[in-house]
Coordinates of N, CA and C in Angstrom, one line a residue:
K1 N 1.0 -1.2 0.0 CA 0.0 0.0 0.0 C 0.9 1.2 0.0
S2 N 0.2 2.3 -0.6 CA 1.0 3.5 -0.6 C 0.8 4.3 0.6
Q3 N 1.6 5.1 1.1 CA 1.5 6.0 2.3 C 0.2 6.7 2.4
K4 N -0.6 7.2 1.4 CA -1.7 7.7 1.4 C -2.9 6.8 1.7
D5 N -2.7 5.5 1.2 CA -3.7 4.4 1.6 C -3.6 3.9 3.0
V6 N -2.6 4.0 3.7 CA -2.4 3.6 5.0 C -2.9 4.5 6.1
N7 N -3.8 4.1 6.9 CA -4.3 4.9 8.0 C -3.4 4.7 9.2
Q8 N -2.8 5.8 9.8 CA -1.7 5.7 10.7 C -2.3 5.2 11.9
Y9 N -3.6 5.4 12.2 CA -4.2 5.1 13.6 C -4.4 3.6 13.6
E10 N -4.8 3.1 12.4 CA -5.0 1.7 12.4 C -3.5 0.9 12.7
I11 N -2.6 1.5 12.2 CA -1.1 0.9 12.5 C -0.8 1.0 13.9
F12 N -1.1 2.0 14.5 CA -0.7 2.3 15.9 C -1.6 1.4 16.8
K13 N -2.9 1.1 16.5 CA -3.5 0.0 17.2 C -2.9 -1.2 17.2
E14 N -2.0 -1.6 16.5 CA -1.4 -3.0 16.5 C 0.0 -2.9 17.0
L15 N 0.3 -1.7 17.7 CA 1.8 -1.5 18.3 C 1.9 -2.6 19.5
L16 N 3.1 -3.1 19.4 CA 3.5 -4.1 20.5 C 4.8 -3.4 21.1
P17 N 5.1 -4.0 22.3 CA 6.3 -3.7 23.0 C 7.6 -4.0 22.0
Q18 N 7.6 -5.0 21.4 CA 8.7 -5.5 20.4 C 9.1 -4.3 19.4
D19 N 7.8 -3.7 19.0 CA 8.1 -2.5 18.0 C 8.7 -1.5 18.5
L20 N 8.5 -1.1 19.8 CA 9.0 -0.1 20.6 C 10.6 -0.4 20.7
L21 N 11.1 -1.5 21.1 CA 12.4 -2.0 21.0 C 13.0 -1.8 19.6
K22 N 12.4 -2.1 18.6 CA 13.0 -2.0 17.3 C 13.3 -0.3 16.9
F23 N 12.2 0.3 17.4 CA 12.3 1.8 17.1 C 13.4 2.4 17.9
G24 N 14.0 1.7 19.0 CA 15.1 2.4 19.8 C 14.9 2.5 21.2
L25 N 13.7 2.4 21.8 CA 13.5 2.7 23.2 C 14.2 1.4 24.2
I26 N 14.7 1.7 25.0 CA 15.5 0.8 26.0 C 14.4 -0.2 26.7
P27 N 14.7 -1.3 27.0 CA 13.9 -2.2 27.6 C 13.4 -1.8 29.0
E28 N 14.1 -1.2 29.8 CA 14.0 -0.7 30.9 C 12.9 0.3 30.8
F29 N 12.7 1.1 30.0 CA 11.7 2.1 29.9 C 10.5 1.4 29.4
I30 N 10.5 0.4 28.3 CA 9.4 -0.2 28.0 C 8.7 -0.9 29.1
G31 N 9.5 -1.7 30.0 CA 8.9 -2.4 31.1 C 8.1 -1.6 31.8
R32 N 8.4 -0.3 32.1 CA 7.7 0.6 32.9 C 6.4 1.1 32.2
L33 N 6.2 0.8 31.1 CA 4.8 1.3 30.3 C 3.8 0.1 30.4
P34 N 3.0 0.3 31.4 CA 2.0 -1.0 31.5 C 0.9 -1.1 30.4
I35 N 0.5 0.2 29.9 CA -0.3 0.2 28.9 C 0.2 1.2 27.8
I36 N 0.0 0.8 26.4 CA 0.3 1.7 25.3 C -1.0 2.1 24.7
A37 N -1.2 3.3 24.6 CA -2.4 3.9 24.2 C -2.3 4.8 23.0
T38 N -2.9 4.9 21.9 CA -2.9 5.7 21.0 C -4.1 6.8 20.8
L39 N -3.7 7.8 20.4 CA -4.8 9.1 20.4 C -5.2 9.4 18.9
K40 N -6.4 9.7 18.7 CA -6.7 10.1 17.3 C -7.0 11.6 17.5
D41 N -6.7 12.3 16.2 CA -7.1 13.8 16.3 C -8.7 14.1 16.7
L42 N -9.0 15.2 17.2 CA -10.3 15.6 17.4 C -11.0 15.9 16.2
D43 N -12.2 15.6 16.1 CA -12.9 16.0 15.0 C -13.5 17.4 15.1
K44 N -14.1 17.8 14.0 CA -14.8 19.2 14.1 C -15.8 19.4 15.3
E45 N -16.7 18.5 15.4 CA -17.7 18.5 16.4 C -17.3 18.6 17.7
A46 N -16.1 17.7 18.1 CA -15.6 17.7 19.4 C -14.6 19.0 19.7
L47 N -14.2 19.7 18.8 CA -13.6 21.0 18.9 C -14.6 22.2 19.3
I48 N -15.7 22.0 18.7 CA -16.9 23.0 18.8 C -17.3 22.8 20.2
K49 N -17.5 21.5 20.6 CA -18.0 21.4 22.1 C -16.9 21.8 23.1
I50 N -15.7 21.8 22.8 CA -14.6 22.5 23.7 C -14.9 23.9 23.7
L51 N -15.0 24.5 22.8 CA -15.2 26.0 22.5 C -16.4 26.4 23.5
V52 N -17.5 25.6 23.4 CA -18.8 26.3 24.0 C -19.2 25.5 25.3
E53 N -19.1 24.2 25.3 CA -19.8 23.4 26.4 C -19.2 23.7 27.9
P54 N -17.8 23.6 28.1 CA -17.3 23.5 29.4 C -17.8 24.7 30.3
K55 N -17.6 24.6 31.6 CA -18.2 25.7 32.5 C -17.3 26.8 32.2
N56 N -15.9 26.9 31.9 CA -15.1 27.9 31.7 C -14.5 27.9 30.3
S57 N -15.5 27.6 29.4 CA -15.1 27.5 28.1 C -14.6 28.9 27.5
L58 N -13.7 28.9 26.3 CA -13.3 30.1 25.7 C -14.4 31.0 25.5
V59 N -15.3 30.7 24.8 CA -16.4 31.5 24.4 C -17.1 32.2 25.5
K60 N -17.4 31.4 26.6 CA -18.0 32.0 27.7 C -17.1 33.1 28.5
Q61 N -15.6 32.6 28.4 CA -14.7 33.7 29.0 C -14.9 35.0 28.4
Y62 N -14.8 35.0 27.0 CA -14.9 36.1 26.2 C -16.1 36.9 26.3
Q63 N -17.2 36.2 26.3 CA -18.5 36.7 26.5 C -18.7 37.5 27.9
K64 N -18.2 37.0 29.0 CA -18.0 37.5 30.4 C -17.2 38.8 30.3
L65 N -16.1 38.9 29.6 CA -15.1 39.9 29.5 C -15.7 41.1 28.7
F66 N -16.6 40.8 27.9 CA -17.4 42.0 27.1 C -18.5 42.3 27.9
E67 N -19.2 41.6 28.7 CA -20.2 41.8 29.5 C -19.8 42.8 30.7
I68 N -18.5 42.7 31.0 CA -18.0 43.8 32.0 C -18.1 45.0 31.4
D69 N -18.0 45.3 30.1 CA -18.0 46.5 29.4 C -19.4 46.8 28.9
G70 N -20.4 46.0 29.3 CA -21.8 46.3 28.7 C -21.9 45.9 27.3
V71 N -21.1 45.1 26.8 CA -21.2 44.6 25.4 C -21.5 43.1 25.2
E72 N -22.5 42.9 24.3 CA -22.8 41.5 24.1 C -22.0 41.0 23.0
L73 N -21.4 39.8 23.1 CA -20.6 39.2 22.2 C -21.4 37.9 21.4
V74 N -21.4 38.0 20.4 CA -22.1 36.8 19.3 C -21.1 36.3 18.4
F75 N -21.2 35.1 18.4 CA -20.4 34.3 17.3 C -21.4 33.8 16.3
E76 N -21.3 34.1 14.9 CA -22.3 33.8 14.0 C -21.5 33.0 12.9
E77 N -21.6 31.7 13.0 CA -20.9 30.7 12.2 C -19.3 30.9 12.1
A78 N -18.9 31.6 13.1 CA -17.5 31.9 13.4 C -16.8 30.7 14.0
L79 N -17.5 29.9 14.8 CA -17.0 28.8 15.6 C -16.5 27.8 14.6
E80 N -17.3 27.5 13.7 CA -16.7 26.5 12.5 C -15.6 26.8 11.9
A81 N -15.6 28.1 11.5 CA -14.3 28.8 10.9 C -13.1 28.6 11.8
I82 N -13.2 28.8 13.0 CA -12.3 28.9 14.0 C -11.7 27.4 14.1
V83 N -12.6 26.4 14.2 CA -12.3 24.9 14.3 C -11.5 24.5 13.1
D84 N -12.2 24.9 11.9 CA -11.4 24.7 10.6 C -10.0 25.2 10.6
K85 N -9.7 26.5 11.1 CA -8.4 27.0 11.0 C -7.5 26.2 12.0
A86 N -8.1 25.6 13.2 CA -7.2 24.9 14.2 C -6.9 23.5 13.3
I87 N -7.9 22.9 12.7 CA -7.5 21.5 12.0 C -6.5 21.8 10.9
E88 N -6.7 23.0 10.2 CA -5.7 23.3 9.3 C -4.3 23.5 9.7
R89 N -4.2 24.1 10.9 CA -2.9 24.3 11.5 C -2.3 23.2 12.2
K90 N -3.1 22.2 12.4 CA -2.9 21.0 13.1 C -2.4 21.2 14.6
T91 N -3.2 22.2 15.2 CA -2.9 22.5 16.5 C -3.9 21.8 17.6
G92 N -5.1 21.5 17.0 CA -6.0 20.9 17.8 C -6.6 21.7 18.9
A93 N -7.0 21.2 20.2 CA -7.8 22.1 21.0 C -6.9 23.1 21.6
R94 N -5.6 22.9 21.8 CA -4.7 23.9 22.3 C -4.7 25.1 21.2
G95 N -4.7 25.0 20.1 CA -4.7 26.0 19.1 C -5.8 26.9 19.0
L96 N -7.0 26.6 19.7 CA -8.3 27.3 19.6 C -8.0 28.7 20.4
R97 N -7.2 28.7 21.5 CA -7.2 29.9 22.1 C -6.2 30.8 21.3
S98 N -5.3 30.4 20.8 CA -4.4 31.4 19.9 C -5.1 32.0 18.8
I99 N -6.1 31.3 18.1 CA -6.8 31.7 17.1 C -7.8 32.7 17.6
I100 N -8.5 32.5 18.7 CA -9.4 33.5 19.1 C -8.9 34.6 19.6
E101 N -7.7 34.5 20.2 CA -7.0 35.7 20.7 C -6.5 36.6 19.5
E102 N -6.1 36.0 18.5 CA -5.9 36.7 17.2 C -7.0 37.5 16.8
I103 N -8.1 37.0 16.7 CA -9.3 37.6 16.2 C -9.8 38.7 17.0
M104 N -9.6 38.6 18.4 CA -10.4 39.6 19.4 C -9.3 40.5 19.8
R105 N -8.1 40.5 19.4 CA -7.0 41.3 19.9 C -7.3 42.8 19.8
D106 N -7.7 43.2 18.7 CA -8.0 44.7 18.3 C -9.2 45.1 18.8
I107 N -10.0 44.2 18.9 CA -11.7 44.8 19.3 C -11.6 44.9 20.7
M108 N -10.8 44.0 21.5 CA -10.8 44.1 22.9 C -10.2 45.6 23.4
F109 N -9.4 46.2 22.7 CA -8.9 47.4 23.0 C -9.9 48.4 22.5
E110 N -10.6 48.4 21.5 CA -11.4 49.3 21.1 C -12.8 49.4 21.9
I111 N -13.4 48.3 22.3 CA -14.6 48.3 23.2 C -14.6 49.3 24.2
P112 N -13.7 49.1 25.4 CA -13.6 50.1 26.4 C -13.6 51.4 26.2
S113 N -12.9 51.9 24.9 CA -12.8 53.3 24.6 C -14.3 53.8 24.0
N114 N -15.0 53.1 23.6 CA -16.2 53.5 23.1 C -17.5 53.0 23.9
P115 N -18.2 53.8 25.0 CA -19.2 53.3 25.6 C -20.4 53.1 25.0
N116 N -20.5 53.4 23.7 CA -21.9 53.3 22.9 C -22.0 51.9 22.2
I117 N -20.8 51.2 22.2 CA -20.9 49.8 21.6 C -21.9 49.0 22.5
E118 N -22.8 48.4 21.6 CA -23.9 47.5 22.5 C -23.6 46.1 22.2
K119 N -22.9 45.7 20.8 CA -23.1 44.4 20.5 C -21.7 44.1 19.6
C120 N -21.1 43.2 19.7 CA -20.0 42.8 18.7 C -20.4 41.4 18.2
I121 N -20.4 41.3 16.9 CA -20.7 40.0 16.1 C -19.4 39.6 15.4
I122 N -19.1 38.4 15.7 CA -17.9 37.8 15.0 C -18.5 36.9 14.1
T123 N -18.1 37.1 12.9 CA -18.5 36.4 11.5 C -17.5 35.3 11.1
K124 N -18.1 34.5 10.1 CA -17.0 33.8 9.5 C -16.0 34.5 8.8
A125 N -16.4 35.5 8.2 CA -15.5 36.5 7.5 C -14.5 37.0 8.3
T126 N -14.8 37.3 9.5 CA -13.9 37.8 10.7 C -12.8 36.7 10.8
V127 N -13.0 35.5 10.9 CA -12.1 34.5 11.2 C -11.2 34.2 10.0
S128 N -11.9 33.9 8.7 CA -11.2 33.5 7.5 C -10.6 34.5 6.7
D129 N -11.2 35.8 6.7 CA -10.7 36.7 5.8 C -10.2 37.9 6.6
N130 N -10.0 38.0 7.8 CA -9.4 39.0 8.8 C -10.3 40.1 8.4
A131 N -11.6 40.1 8.4 CA -12.5 41.2 8.3 C -12.8 41.8 9.8
E132 N -13.2 42.9 9.7 CA -13.5 43.5 11.1 C -14.8 42.9 11.4
P133 N -14.9 42.7 12.8 CA -16.2 42.1 13.4 C -17.2 43.3 13.3
E134 N -18.5 42.9 13.1 CA -19.6 43.8 13.2 C -19.9 44.3 14.5
I135 N -19.9 45.7 14.4 CA -20.3 46.4 15.8 C -21.4 47.2 15.7
V136 N -22.4 46.9 16.7 CA -23.6 47.5 16.7 C -23.5 48.7 17.9
I137 N -23.6 49.9 17.4 CA -23.5 51.1 18.3 C -24.8 51.6 18.4
N138 N -25.1 51.9 19.8 CA -26.3 52.5 20.2 C -26.1 54.0 20.9
E139 N -26.4 55.0 20.2 CA -26.2 56.3 20.9 C -27.0 56.6 22.2
N140 N -28.0 55.8 22.3 CA -28.9 56.2 23.4 C -28.4 55.2 24.6
K141 N -27.4 54.4 24.5 CA -27.0 53.3 25.5 C -26.6 54.2 26.7
E142 N -27.2 53.7 27.9 CA -26.8 54.3 29.3 C -25.4 53.7 29.6
R143 N -24.5 54.7 30.0 CA -23.3 54.4 30.4 C -23.3 53.7 31.6
L144 N -22.3 52.8 31.9 CA -22.3 52.1 33.2 C -21.6 52.9 34.2
K145 N -22.3 52.9 35.4 CA -21.5 53.6 36.4 C -20.5 52.7 37.0
P146 N -19.3 53.2 37.3 CA -18.4 52.4 37.9 C -18.8 51.8 39.4
V147 N -18.5 50.8 39.7 CA -18.9 50.3 41.0 C -17.9 50.8 42.2
A148 N -18.5 51.4 42.9 CA -17.6 51.8 44.2 C -17.4 50.8 45.2
K149 N -16.1 50.7 45.6 CA -15.8 49.5 46.4 C -16.0 50.2 48.0
K150 N -16.6 49.4 48.7 CA -16.9 49.7 50.1 C -15.8 49.5 50.9
K151 N -15.6 50.6 51.6 CA -14.3 50.6 52.6 C -14.8 49.8 53.9
R152 N -13.7 49.1 54.2 CA -13.9 48.2 55.4 C -13.6 48.9 56.6
Q153 N -14.6 48.9 57.5 CA -14.6 49.7 58.7 C -14.0 48.8 59.8
M154 N -13.1 49.3 60.6 CA -12.6 48.5 61.7 C -13.7 48.5 63.0
P155 N -13.9 47.3 63.4 CA -15.0 47.3 64.4 C -14.5 48.2 65.7
K156 N -15.5 48.8 66.1 CA -15.2 49.6 67.4 C -14.8 48.9 68.6
T157 N -13.7 49.3 69.3 CA -13.4 48.4 70.5 C -13.4 49.4 71.6
S158 N -13.8 48.9 72.8 CA -13.8 49.9 74.0 C -12.3 50.0 74.4
E159 N -12.2 51.1 75.2 CA -10.9 51.3 75.8 C -10.3 50.2 76.8
K160 N -11.2 49.6 77.3 CA -10.7 48.5 78.2 C -10.2 47.2 77.4
E161 N -10.7 47.0 76.1 CA -10.2 45.8 75.4 C -8.8 46.0 75.0
T162 N -8.5 47.5 74.7 CA -7.2 47.7 74.1 C -6.2 47.8 75.1
A163 N -6.5 48.2 76.4 CA -5.5 48.1 77.4 C -5.0 46.9 77.9

């Protein structure tokens, strides 16, 4: 069979300790490996789940950051494009963060400087063609008031307790 016809994961399923010896690993090291496991690349559906489903997912983190500035962040068909880019780069789930950071870098600095921005929409074109995200501006938007921190007051003590 040619290299194109051979599925590398099917070959790895058949891996034996003797194969690792022939590859050049020392027997002492191979003896300490009780189980040999092979991993497959994540598919598109699994990568999208990683972006959206976990409690602290990347999408939720960025939406929360934008929410602090009073802006709604929406991804329209962008998640598929982000995942496609990660698969193309062969970076898997670890590459998702760098791709999203690359997209969000400029807009994250722009949003706090304009308090009239109401919504930011990340589209497929934003990811694949480096287009600007769609920004919805509302001139009548109420500006957020900064939250004042409460000063901690020391409990009052009587003079007898301090003496």
